[in-house]
Every structure is written in C-alpha cells, then in structure tokens.
Amino acid sequence: MSILVVADHHNSELTPVTANVVAAAKEIGGDIHLLVAGENCQAAAEAAAKLEGVSKVLVADNAAYGHQLAENVAALLAEIGKDYSHLLTGATAVGKNVFPRAAALLDVDQISEIISVESADTFQRPIYAGNAIATVQSEDAVKVITVRGTSFDPVAETGSAEIEALDKATDAGLSSHVSEELAASDRPELTAAGVVVSGGRGVGSEEGFDIIYKLADKLGGAVGASRAAVDAGYVPNDLQVGQTGKIVAPQLYIAAGISGAIQHLAGMKDSKVIVAINKDEEAPIFQVADYGLVADLFEAVPELEGKL
Amino acid sequence: MKVLVPVKRVVDYNVKVRVKADQSDVDLANVKMSMNPFCEIAVEEAVRLKEKGVASEIVAVTIGPKTAQEQLRTAMALGADRSILIETDEKVDSLTAAKLLAKVVEEEEPQVVMMGKQSIDTDNNQTPQMLAALAGFAQATFASEVTIDGDKAQVKREIDGGLQTIEVKLPAVISADLRLNEPRYAKLPNIMKAKKKPLDSKTPADYGVEVASKLKTLKVEPPAERSAGIKVGSVDELVDKLKNEAKVV
Ligand SMILES: Cc1cc2nc3c(=O)[nH]c(=O)nc-3n(C[C@H](O)[C@H](O)[C@H](O)COP(=O)(O)OP(=O)(O)OC[C@H]3O[C@@H](n4cnc5c(N)ncnc54)[C@H](O)[C@@H]3O)c2cc1C
Ligand SMILES: Nc1ncnc2c1ncn2[C@@H]1O[C@H](COP(=O)(O)O)[C@@H](O)[C@H]1O
C-alpha cells in the first residue's frame, strides 16, 4: 500500500495542516509520498521533506499549478494517483476544491473530512453539522480522502525525505487566476491556534471587535467569528467558524456574543475548554461551555483582558 | 443563455437530528424537509441572472424521492421556468449524482450550472466539482460574487485566507457560498403559477446510470457529548478557573 499526501501550501510555505494529514496517513499505514504541486514551490517542498514518516516528496513545479487551479491539479492527480491506494489532503479551501474533481476523474467516491482512521478502508466522518458521526467503508481501488486537521496530532519535523522533481504540466486552459484579497495578520492561523477568541452578532460592529482582538492578542490567540458577524461585515469571511466555515479545536475557545446555533457549534465543539460570555442566560452556547459567564461582553471582555 | 440549477431536498437546517437506536442512520421520520440552503442561494443567483437579462431560461433538477417535487415547485415559484425530477428512493452518493447531472448537462447544454457548495445533510461538498470533471467544464466553487461577461465568468471565491478572483470559460459549474446573495421568499401568486410550470419525471435508468455506491455506511452514532459545565459568577472567578482548574492560561 502506498499513500499520496497532497500538500497544502502557499508555494513559499507549507501550511501546518499538512503535518496533521501525514499523521492520518501514518495511521492508515504504508509508504507515504507527498506531492507539492505549485510554482516556485521549492521552499514548501523542503519543509515537506522534514515531515516524519514521509519517504519521498514529489515536486511538480510549473506555472500551471501556481494558483492550484482545480482543473490543472486534478488532472495531475488523476494521472499519478492511479498508482496509489490512498490520496489524502487537508479539508482546506484548496483540498475541498481539487479533490472531488480528481476523485471523479478516477471514477471513485470521495470521503470528506474524516476525523478518524478505523482501518485502511474504514473511516469516521461527521454528518449533519456534526450531530451524527458516520463510520464508512470504501471499496474503491483508490481511496480519495480529505482530512479534518484538528482531529489528528501533527507529526514531528524530524524527517529527511528525498525530493524528486516531477516533470509534468497540464494546463487545461479552462480557468485563470485574476487576483487575491488576503487578510494580512500577525496572529496565529485560526485552525492551528492554541487559543481562539470569537465574537458574534452581539459584538455589534467592526469597532466593537477591537476588544475581541485585544483579548486574543493578550492570549497569543487567533480571532474567530460567527456567520452573523461576518455577514454583518464586522470581520472578513475567513474568520467564520462553523459547519461551513473553519473547524477549530484549540485548548481554549472563548465565545463572546454568540448564541450557539448548531452550525456554529459544528466548528468549535471539539475545543478542549470552552468559555461563553453572553448576556442571555438561556443562550444555547452555555450547553457546551465549560465555563459560562452571564454578562455584558463590553464589560466582561476588557475586564478579562486586564486580569489575565 | 440557459442555466441549470441542481437542488437537493434535505432536512431543514433548524432541525437537530437524532440517531436511530439501531445506529443505521439518523431518524428522518416526521422531520421537516426543505431545499438545501445553499441550493436556495444558487436558485436566487440564477433568477438574478435572468432578471439582468443574462440568462434566458432556468431549469431546476433534482435527484430524489417523489416528494422532492416540493423543492422543484419551490424553485419554480422562485423563478425557475421548468424542472426535472430524477426519481429514486435509493440514497444517491455524490459521484452518482454527478453522473446523472452530467447526463442532464449533455441533454440540456446549459452555459452555467449553478449549484450549492454543500449539502447540509451529508456535508459532502463534492457534487459540483465532480460534475465539472465529468462534463469537462471549468469550475468556480465557493462563489461570493459572479459576473458573467460573454463566454467568460469572473467569480470571487471564499478561500482560507480571504477572497480570490478567478476567470472561468463557459460552460462552467459554479457553486454558491453563503454570501453570494440573500435568497428571496416565494410570493403566493408565484407559488400558484409554479404549479402550472412543466415538471418532467425521469428515472436514473432513463439516463443509463445505475444507482450504486462503493461507499458503505456501517453505522451512524451520536457525537460524544460534552460534560455539562458550570456558570461562573464573575470575571475573577473565570480567571481563577482558567488558571487553576483548566490550566489553559
Ligand atoms: C446553511 C447554513 C450554514 C451556516 N453556517 C454557519 C457557520 O459556519 N458558522 C456560524 O457561526 N453560523 C452559521 N450559520 C448561521 C447560524 O445558523 C446562526 O445564524 C449564526 O451562527 C448566529 O450568529 P450569532 O450567534 O453571532 O448571532 P445571534 O444568534 O443573533 O446571537 C447573538 C448573541 O449575542 C448575545 N449578545 C448580544 N449583545 C450582547 C452583549 N452586549 N453582551 C453579551 N452577549 C450579547 C445575544 O444574547 C445572542 O445570544 C449557518 C446557517 C445556515 C442556514
Ligand atoms: N440529489 C441531488 N439532486 C440535485 N442536486 C444535488 C443532489 N445532491 C447534490 N446536489 C447538488 O450538489 C450540491 C453540493 O452537494 P454535496 O456534494 O452533496 O455536498 C448541492 O447544493 C446541489 O446543488
């Protein structure tokens, strides 16, 4: 059995989730290769070679893969993927975009967002916004899988795999990259942060989020938000936590002014310790909170920041 | 320009589902069913394209049981011109759904297939990408803004770090994210009118597609419950608990 892990990266950088995906691959067992498809992505390839358990890093360095357009990367995966028993990647925006296309080209199902490996062909995954956990078994020749990073502890960076250049280039010519608006931030990445402080509609405005950012900075954490806060324009879309946003599982999650809709809980209820600050003592968020504080967030959040 | 909108009948997003005692599945008996919220957004976007004069016809399609006609009627009340039901009582996985939809695409030749990004029951997030692969179309997933210009579409997409704009050649599959638009409600006169719009009934066999899956669900369980927490009376007490009990700060 050999497994191909497809790296999530920004060419010059490997994103942390890749180390979690390799951990899932190790649980399946077998020889693990790692593919970096990008442009000028040598730095990402070198970082990938350090991931423990990886025996070989394949690098497809070509302009066609620079922005990881689905049509081009999926064609590459369909070509080289046939020789593997499993294809794995993180359930990230890129992974979710590319992998189902590759699966269909290989004429196999995809298993989305697994949270555990039961055996080489059996996996668990959440359905219905995490209100149920399904155990699924695949009979497909190639198992195409996206992995929920927070469910697997990352492997160490003690390896030294060989790096091999793949001389492949497919430009389907169907799509092109125009531009990107990326939120620049010095804070830790949301899905990998040890502490997440999230604000909801109760925060009331973009300015209101200042106290949320301050508390996050005090704790060295990341900032998250509910869909309502994103829709209202208080914060950018990439901060949304939930069923259809980011999945987080930090050591400490603080929810301020968030009611606790099932779609939000789906994204944070695996956090180790949950704190809820809400002025409505009936808010459903209190049902999942280890520590609930019924209070006005505009008083409690600054006070908490001051006392930590 | 023709727009095809695949919609799915799913459990209503307000329902908190329960797992059956025999762990075979979730219990959907007597539970409210609706159109998948992301499909509502896709229908709305198609209707707006028609209102702008970009689209000339909107065809809704669903794969599901006979009762899924309700969701097609809803789509037509919102503005779809006609619809197709591919009737089956079997569970249809994303690959099979994509194969059936690829046949519909072959027949209807739409320029745009507007879909939801994810079903809220399986949380798969696969069918649009799979359909695009099988049809040989470009794909623009997780769309938060769509501009059609001749034989191209510019699509702003929600990605992990923010937003990305790509250009795709038409025909293309576009999948809707939450912030693409705010769907309207169907007005009563339109609901009445929708009852008279054409609804074609087909079966998977009509398209020569077998409903089968290599992915078996062995069991469905409730998630691990979090043990009940406590309410603290003050910020001081909270700080004390975080430091000395949970030891997370
Ligand atoms: C298909 C679909 C997908 C979705 N995906 C997601 C998702 O991924 N993530 C997500 O978060 N949501 C998602 N939602 C939306 C979800 O259903 C809720 O609408 C949303 O989570 C509510 O956000 P909120 O808790 O901030 O707002 P509200 O529900 O309005 O809650 C605001 C809370 O703030 C409290 N409050 C107000 N003022 C104060 C104050 N001064 N001090 C303290 N507390 C205060 C109130 O008591 C209230 O509990 C989705 C919905 C659908 C239909
Ligand atoms: N049975 C179905 N009938 C029609 N459209 C579907 C069906 N299943 C999935 N889709 C479409 O594919 C999108 C994503 O679904 P999924 O891949 O199941 O998460 C949905 O929002 C629909 O637009």
XYZ file of C-alpha atoms and ligand atoms in Angstrom:
633
model
C 0.000 0.000 0.000
C 1.316 3.434 -0.749
C -0.294 6.708 0.118
C -0.007 10.034 -1.645
C -0.483 13.051 0.613
C -1.100 16.258 -1.306
C 0.474 19.221 0.474
C -1.498 22.332 1.317
C 0.870 25.239 0.768
C 1.441 28.763 -0.495
C 4.483 27.902 -2.650
C 6.986 29.563 -0.307
C 5.377 27.986 2.721
C 3.819 24.723 3.789
C 0.583 25.206 5.774
C 0.554 23.473 9.173
C -2.385 21.158 8.316
C -0.127 19.040 6.088
C 1.594 17.642 9.205
C -1.815 16.560 10.532
C -2.676 14.871 7.249
C 0.601 12.921 7.302
C -0.391 11.755 10.801
C -3.641 10.374 9.360
C -1.650 8.683 6.579
C 0.594 7.032 9.175
C -2.466 5.610 10.897
C -3.538 4.024 7.618
C -0.025 2.619 7.270
C 2.213 2.132 4.247
C 4.778 4.049 2.262
C 3.942 7.763 2.300
C 4.759 10.061 -0.610
C 3.976 13.735 -0.535
C 3.125 15.842 -3.574
C 3.808 19.568 -3.759
C 2.153 20.997 -6.870
C 2.875 24.691 -7.265
C 5.133 27.262 -8.844
C 8.480 28.188 -7.329
C 7.488 25.901 -4.501
C 10.920 24.588 -3.550
C 10.647 26.050 -0.039
C 7.355 24.225 0.569
C 8.937 21.015 -0.760
C 11.893 21.340 1.602
C 9.590 21.859 4.568
C 7.538 18.852 3.458
C 10.648 16.658 3.307
C 11.093 17.175 7.063
C 7.717 15.697 7.970
C 8.266 12.479 9.848
C 7.015 9.395 8.043
C 7.275 10.771 4.517
C 9.638 8.722 2.330
C 9.567 10.821 -0.831
C 8.486 14.310 -1.835
C 7.345 14.775 -5.431
C 7.527 18.324 -6.721
C 5.509 19.457 -9.717
C 6.835 22.973 -10.132
C 5.083 24.667 -13.018
C 3.170 27.855 -13.808
C 0.055 25.712 -14.418
C -0.028 24.860 -10.708
C 0.926 28.288 -9.342
C -2.531 29.113 -8.016
C -3.549 25.486 -7.678
C -6.418 25.833 -10.113
C -8.646 22.775 -9.744
C -8.748 21.836 -13.420
C -4.953 21.597 -13.640
C -4.124 19.993 -10.300
C -6.963 17.461 -10.504
C -5.732 16.321 -13.931
C -2.273 15.763 -12.447
C -3.724 13.837 -9.501
C -5.846 11.662 -11.788
C -2.724 10.784 -13.742
C -0.343 9.952 -10.900
C -2.998 8.973 -8.340
C -3.842 5.672 -10.040
C -0.677 4.143 -8.633
C -1.618 4.769 -5.010
C -4.054 3.080 -2.649
C -4.976 6.373 -0.959
C -4.905 10.066 -1.822
C -5.096 12.339 1.204
C -5.197 16.069 1.719
C -6.460 18.562 4.290
C -10.101 19.660 4.206
C -8.960 23.169 3.285
C -10.359 25.513 0.643
C -7.863 24.093 -1.871
C -8.367 20.466 -0.844
C -12.153 20.740 -0.992
C -11.933 22.357 -4.409
C -9.451 19.997 -6.059
C -10.029 16.561 -4.534
C -13.619 15.827 -5.620
C -12.656 16.734 -9.175
C -9.730 14.310 -9.026
C -11.968 11.610 -7.494
C -14.493 11.913 -10.330
C -11.695 11.689 -12.921
C -10.558 8.488 -11.188
C -14.213 7.315 -11.107
C -14.206 6.885 -7.322
C -16.120 8.416 -4.414
C -14.545 10.943 -2.119
C -14.671 10.582 1.640
C -14.951 14.105 3.006
C -13.386 15.364 6.214
C -12.516 12.198 8.097
C -11.977 12.527 11.843
C -10.608 9.050 12.485
C -8.990 6.098 10.750
C -10.566 2.786 11.802
C -8.646 0.691 9.271
C -7.180 1.106 5.796
C -10.652 1.198 4.259
C -12.863 2.366 7.135
C -13.120 5.906 8.446
C -15.301 8.130 10.601
C -16.708 11.445 9.476
C -19.225 13.920 10.863
C -22.531 14.427 9.043
C -25.494 16.756 9.729
C -23.255 19.540 11.074
C -21.590 17.136 13.460
C -24.862 15.968 15.022
C -24.018 12.441 13.911
C -20.823 10.541 13.219
C -20.848 8.064 10.338
C -18.484 5.115 10.022
C -17.955 4.475 6.321
C -16.171 1.742 4.416
C -14.846 2.221 0.909
C -14.437 -0.498 -1.714
C -12.864 1.855 -4.222
C -9.470 0.924 -5.649
C -8.133 4.383 -4.821
C -9.489 5.974 -1.665
C -9.714 9.727 -2.088
C -9.960 11.398 1.302
C -9.936 14.866 2.813
C -8.823 15.035 6.431
C -10.021 17.290 9.248
C -6.684 18.537 10.557
C -7.828 19.200 14.114
C -8.647 15.509 14.605
C -5.037 14.321 14.150
C -1.956 15.451 16.080
C 0.701 16.738 13.684
C 3.806 14.615 13.016
C 7.198 15.964 14.045
C 9.606 17.699 11.677
C 12.431 15.266 12.168
C 12.402 13.506 8.808
C 14.575 13.923 5.743
C 12.802 12.535 2.705
C 14.316 12.608 -0.762
C 12.908 15.228 -3.113
C 12.129 14.242 -6.678
C 11.100 16.591 -9.460
C 8.025 15.546 -11.429
C 8.255 16.667 -14.981
C 4.559 17.175 -15.575
C 2.481 20.093 -16.670
C -1.178 20.162 -17.522
C -2.819 23.443 -18.278
C -6.421 22.655 -19.088
C -6.859 26.226 -20.248
C -10.294 26.422 -18.634
C -9.620 28.907 -15.863
C -7.165 31.556 -14.817
C -6.268 33.414 -11.670
C -7.150 37.109 -11.580
C -6.445 38.455 -8.095
C -6.498 37.810 -4.387
C -7.518 39.815 -1.338
C -5.841 38.142 1.588
C -6.310 39.385 5.108
C -2.821 40.112 6.448
C -2.434 39.215 10.099
C 0.370 38.595 12.566
C -1.914 36.429 14.652
C -1.670 32.642 14.578
C -3.624 30.827 11.901
C -7.173 30.157 13.078
C -7.284 26.393 12.570
C -3.904 25.822 14.221
C -4.114 28.317 17.102
C -3.995 27.172 20.719
C -6.438 29.877 21.754
C -9.341 31.274 19.738
C -11.443 34.251 20.805
C -14.603 34.555 18.717
C -17.187 37.295 18.503
C -20.731 37.147 17.220
C -23.587 39.444 16.339
C -23.554 40.614 19.974
C -20.272 42.446 19.313
C -22.373 44.838 17.268
C -19.842 46.492 14.951
C -16.426 46.386 13.352
C -15.104 48.738 16.060
C -16.670 46.518 18.709
C -14.296 43.763 17.622
C -11.342 45.790 18.975
C -11.849 44.249 22.407
C -12.001 40.759 20.871
C -8.675 41.319 19.049
C -7.126 42.727 22.245
C -8.122 39.694 24.291
C -6.847 37.358 21.559
C -3.509 39.200 21.462
C -3.176 39.012 25.221
C -3.584 35.232 24.996
C -1.443 34.879 21.857
C -4.505 33.542 20.103
C -6.449 33.844 16.874
C -9.744 35.647 16.285
C -12.829 33.866 15.000
C -16.415 34.869 14.383
C -19.922 33.593 13.825
C -21.548 33.773 10.435
C -23.760 36.621 11.644
C -20.693 38.736 12.476
C -19.155 38.021 9.065
C -22.381 38.678 7.164
C -22.766 41.986 9.002
C -19.283 42.975 7.814
C -17.677 43.230 11.273
C -14.840 40.897 10.199
C -13.603 39.243 6.976
C -15.088 35.962 5.732
C -12.039 33.862 6.523
C -12.717 34.199 10.257
C -16.029 32.304 10.140
C -16.072 29.271 12.418
C -18.672 26.572 11.819
C -20.233 23.898 9.653
C -19.453 25.840 6.536
C -16.522 27.860 7.816
C -13.379 26.841 9.648
C -13.190 23.937 12.056
C -11.173 24.739 15.169
C -10.242 22.723 18.239
C -7.956 24.906 20.372
C -7.022 24.389 24.009
C -9.213 27.373 24.831
C -12.174 28.771 22.870
C -13.852 31.936 24.100
C -17.207 32.808 22.505
C -18.467 36.328 23.165
C -21.880 37.456 21.965
C -22.508 34.194 20.115
C -25.805 32.384 20.677
C -24.558 28.886 19.804
C -26.501 27.797 16.696
C -25.784 24.175 15.675
C -23.947 25.433 12.605
C -21.560 27.378 14.816
C -21.138 24.566 17.354
C -20.165 22.243 14.489
C -16.977 24.246 14.080
C -15.802 24.548 17.690
C -17.303 21.942 19.979
C -14.169 19.784 19.934
C -12.245 22.581 21.680
C -10.677 21.455 24.947
C -12.065 24.223 27.135
C -14.967 26.422 26.056
C -15.819 29.737 27.689
C -19.049 31.531 26.785
C -19.801 35.149 27.570
C -23.376 36.061 26.769
C -25.925 38.341 28.405
C -28.750 35.886 27.763
C -28.544 33.097 30.320
C -30.734 30.906 28.086
C -28.321 31.071 25.127
C -27.631 27.536 23.810
C -23.879 28.201 23.799
C -23.973 27.655 27.582
C -24.903 23.997 26.985
C -21.469 23.289 25.528
C -19.467 25.752 27.653
C -17.214 24.519 30.444
C -17.362 27.993 31.970
C -20.298 30.251 31.268
C -20.429 33.886 32.285
C -23.744 35.697 32.009
C -22.584 39.247 31.408
C -22.387 42.145 29.004
C -19.413 41.369 26.796
C -18.435 45.038 26.579
C -17.696 44.927 30.305
C -16.566 41.315 30.739
C -14.156 41.045 27.779
C -11.998 44.103 28.676
C -12.063 43.102 32.334
C -10.898 39.589 31.454
C -8.164 41.005 29.252
C -6.982 43.202 32.100
C -6.906 40.379 34.618
C -5.048 37.776 32.585
C -28.153 31.511 -22.105
C -29.506 28.563 -20.199
C -28.800 27.997 -16.514
C -29.203 24.578 -14.923
C -29.784 24.549 -11.161
C -29.493 21.209 -9.348
C -31.290 21.412 -5.994
C -31.451 18.881 -3.179
C -34.147 18.011 -0.669
C -32.619 17.812 2.797
C -33.591 18.021 6.436
C -34.462 21.622 7.368
C -31.469 23.480 8.782
C -33.309 24.242 12.029
C -33.826 20.574 12.887
C -31.452 18.951 15.345
C -31.364 15.403 14.030
C -31.239 12.303 16.213
C -29.591 8.994 15.516
C -31.796 5.875 15.263
C -31.469 3.356 18.087
C -30.188 0.657 15.704
C -27.409 3.040 14.529
C -28.377 2.521 10.897
C -28.933 6.202 10.148
C -30.402 9.405 11.514
C -34.136 9.403 12.126
C -35.893 11.425 9.437
C -39.448 10.240 10.148
C -41.759 13.235 10.631
C -38.931 15.699 10.308
C -39.321 18.927 8.355
C -37.629 18.764 4.949
C -36.594 21.761 2.852
C -34.439 22.832 -0.036
C -30.755 22.734 0.922
C -29.948 26.346 1.960
C -27.003 26.569 -0.441
C -29.284 25.481 -3.296
C -31.659 28.336 -2.393
C -28.737 30.697 -2.874
C -27.969 29.063 -6.233
C -31.596 29.447 -7.384
C -31.576 33.099 -6.309
C -28.388 33.760 -8.272
C -29.872 32.158 -11.379
C -33.013 34.263 -11.019
C -30.922 37.419 -10.703
C -29.037 36.465 -13.872
C -32.376 36.169 -15.630
C -33.601 39.481 -14.240
C -30.411 41.120 -15.554
C -31.113 39.665 -18.967
C -28.013 37.468 -18.866
C -29.911 34.184 -18.555
C -32.872 33.333 -20.757
C -34.027 30.081 -19.209
C -33.625 28.417 -15.811
C -34.049 24.673 -15.468
C -34.144 23.132 -11.986
C -33.275 19.475 -11.487
C -33.280 17.179 -8.503
C -32.423 13.562 -7.824
C -34.513 12.159 -5.026
C -37.825 10.669 -3.941
C -41.196 11.705 -5.376
C -41.638 14.167 -2.506
C -38.659 16.142 -3.859
C -41.193 17.600 -6.301
C -41.904 20.077 -3.487
C -38.408 21.508 -3.794
C -38.757 21.743 -7.580
C -42.056 23.603 -7.133
C -40.279 25.943 -4.727
C -37.520 26.527 -7.272
C -40.154 27.302 -9.912
C -42.010 29.624 -7.533
C -38.726 31.475 -7.079
C -38.249 31.813 -10.825
C -37.128 28.564 -12.489
C -39.001 28.044 -15.777
C -39.280 24.268 -15.705
C -37.855 21.326 -13.853
C -36.783 17.714 -13.955
C -37.227 15.119 -11.227
C -34.947 12.099 -11.454
C -36.861 9.855 -9.146
C -35.229 7.285 -6.885
C -35.800 6.126 -3.325
C -32.205 4.950 -3.028
C -29.531 7.011 -1.341
C -27.523 8.691 -4.054
C -23.867 9.428 -3.360
C -22.164 12.475 -4.830
C -20.427 10.579 -7.631
C -23.718 9.038 -8.794
C -25.486 12.398 -8.509
C -22.717 13.942 -10.611
C -23.028 11.167 -13.223
C -26.777 11.739 -13.521
C -26.349 15.502 -13.659
C -23.667 15.072 -16.348
C -26.291 13.319 -18.493
C -28.725 16.172 -17.931
C -25.973 18.625 -18.889
C -25.371 16.666 -22.089
C -29.054 16.921 -22.962
C -29.753 20.482 -21.865
C -26.429 22.074 -22.814
C -26.512 24.856 -20.201
C -23.825 27.558 -20.230
C -23.848 27.752 -16.441
C -24.638 25.100 -13.856
C -25.369 26.967 -10.626
C -25.218 24.747 -7.524
C -24.907 24.877 -3.760
C -21.425 24.322 -2.365
C -22.501 21.728 0.167
C -25.481 19.645 1.262
C -26.193 20.202 4.930
C -27.087 16.536 5.485
C -24.012 14.691 4.192
C -21.780 17.788 4.381
C -20.044 16.321 1.326
C -19.083 19.391 -0.704
C -18.312 17.253 -3.781
C -21.048 17.110 -6.407
C -20.297 20.393 -8.234
C -16.588 19.609 -8.579
C -17.381 16.044 -9.700
C -19.929 17.233 -12.241
C -17.435 19.743 -13.605
C -14.890 16.934 -14.008
C -17.305 14.592 -15.784
C -18.655 17.295 -18.072
C -15.156 18.607 -18.794
C -16.248 22.053 -17.572
C -14.342 24.701 -15.674
C -15.334 25.053 -12.028
C -15.679 28.032 -9.717
C -16.510 26.825 -6.214
C -17.452 28.735 -3.030
C -18.580 31.769 -5.016
C -19.384 35.028 -3.260
C -19.730 37.155 -6.417
C -20.426 36.150 -10.010
C -20.098 38.349 -13.098
C -20.889 36.846 -16.481
C -19.264 38.539 -19.446
C -19.817 36.927 -22.835
C -18.318 33.458 -22.836
C -16.498 34.002 -19.535
C -17.366 34.398 -15.882
C -15.414 36.234 -13.216
C -16.001 34.644 -9.858
C -14.920 35.867 -6.449
C -14.342 32.832 -4.234
C -14.134 32.413 -0.462
C -10.789 30.776 0.321
C -8.936 30.078 3.571
C -7.031 33.350 3.717
C -9.722 35.660 2.312
C -11.025 36.087 -1.221
C -9.738 35.027 -4.618
C -10.991 36.063 -8.048
C -10.715 33.659 -10.958
C -11.931 33.740 -14.513
C -13.517 30.643 -16.000
C -14.533 29.801 -19.552
C -18.177 28.956 -20.077
C -19.762 26.463 -19.879
C -18.853 26.191 -16.216
C -20.075 24.861 -12.897
C -20.376 27.494 -10.171
C -21.026 26.566 -6.535
C -22.559 29.100 -4.165
C -21.187 30.107 -0.786
C -23.260 31.768 1.935
C -22.535 35.354 0.997
C -23.322 35.158 -2.723
C -26.756 36.677 -2.102
C -29.744 36.670 0.231
C -32.463 34.474 -1.237
C -35.936 35.963 -1.564
C -39.121 34.315 -0.338
C -41.600 32.943 -2.845
C -44.713 35.124 -3.205
C -48.133 33.495 -3.116
C -49.090 34.292 -6.739
C -45.780 32.821 -7.857
C -46.392 29.692 -5.806
C -49.723 29.314 -7.627
C -48.092 29.912 -11.010
C -45.371 27.377 -10.248
C -47.981 24.633 -10.018
C -48.592 25.029 -13.744
C -44.944 25.077 -14.813
C -43.655 21.906 -16.506
C -42.164 19.201 -14.295
C -40.636 16.284 -16.153
C -40.341 12.947 -14.330
C -37.460 10.632 -15.135
C -35.640 7.719 -13.560
C -31.908 7.013 -13.304
C -32.463 4.163 -15.777
C -33.676 6.695 -18.373
C -30.162 8.092 -18.273
C -28.495 4.698 -18.191
C -26.976 5.342 -14.776
C -27.050 2.699 -12.080
C -27.590 3.968 -8.542
C -24.896 2.136 -6.619
C -22.102 3.101 -4.281
C -18.728 1.713 -3.339
C -19.023 3.630 -0.099
C -20.964 1.793 2.599
C -22.211 3.368 5.803
C -21.509 0.819 8.533
C -23.054 2.795 11.357
C -24.208 6.221 12.459
C -23.680 7.296 16.057
C -24.344 10.409 18.092
C -21.228 12.514 18.712
C -19.509 12.402 22.095
C -21.433 14.668 24.455
C -19.547 17.373 26.277
C -19.955 17.050 30.017
C -22.028 19.857 31.457
C -20.016 22.847 32.552
C -20.670 25.461 35.199
C -21.679 29.090 35.331
C -19.187 31.425 36.945
C -20.364 34.487 38.825
C -17.646 36.948 37.891
C -14.625 37.584 35.713
C -12.404 36.951 38.760
C -13.899 33.514 39.209
C -13.456 32.816 35.494
C -9.780 33.803 35.615
C -9.271 31.600 38.669
C -10.894 28.601 36.941
C -8.909 29.065 33.743
C -5.650 29.324 35.686
C -6.088 26.765 38.428
C -8.697 24.265 37.272
C -8.476 24.106 33.465
C -4.854 25.320 33.454
C -5.185 26.766 29.977
C -3.847 30.261 30.623
C -26.562 26.679 5.625
C -26.148 27.442 6.832
C -24.812 27.411 7.192
C -24.380 28.139 8.307
N -23.058 28.088 8.638
C -22.635 28.752 9.739
C -21.268 28.706 10.165
O -20.417 28.063 9.528
N -20.908 29.394 11.282
C -21.798 30.124 12.016
O -21.405 30.741 13.028
N -23.093 30.199 11.637
C -23.524 29.539 10.518
N -24.839 29.639 10.149
C -25.703 30.630 10.851
C -26.266 30.143 12.180
O -27.454 29.422 11.947
C -26.585 31.359 13.085
O -27.470 32.219 12.411
C -25.354 32.175 13.484
O -24.355 31.318 13.998
C -25.745 33.204 14.549
O -24.653 34.026 14.871
P -24.581 34.733 16.326
O -24.603 33.708 17.373
O -23.415 35.665 16.276
O -25.881 35.657 16.304
P -27.188 35.559 17.184
O -27.817 34.235 17.078
O -28.001 36.754 16.818
O -26.664 35.709 18.661
C -26.126 36.876 19.201
C -25.913 36.605 20.685
O -25.241 37.711 21.277
C -25.778 37.929 22.568
N -25.488 39.319 22.924
C -25.979 40.430 22.327
N -25.448 41.532 22.890
C -24.608 41.108 23.871
C -23.777 41.773 24.815
N -23.677 43.104 24.847
N -23.066 41.024 25.673
C -23.133 39.661 25.648
N -23.911 38.995 24.777
C -24.639 39.699 23.894
C -27.229 37.597 22.440
O -27.776 37.249 23.718
C -27.208 36.409 21.472
O -27.145 35.168 22.162
C -25.294 28.904 9.056
C -26.638 28.910 8.694
C -27.062 28.186 7.591
C -28.504 28.226 7.218
N -29.569 14.552 -5.129
C -29.240 15.738 -5.666
N -30.056 16.318 -6.570
C -29.747 17.513 -7.127
N -28.645 18.208 -6.812
C -27.799 17.678 -5.917
C -28.035 16.427 -5.303
N -27.018 16.171 -4.447
C -26.181 17.230 -4.521
N -26.645 18.150 -5.401
C -26.043 19.459 -5.741
O -24.704 19.487 -5.287
C -24.520 20.493 -4.281
C -23.491 20.045 -3.275
O -23.881 18.827 -2.707
P -22.935 17.801 -1.954
O -21.819 17.476 -2.860
O -23.830 16.654 -1.665
O -22.483 18.488 -0.693
C -25.931 20.742 -3.745
O -26.044 22.029 -3.174
C -26.755 20.581 -5.014
O -26.681 21.754 -5.817
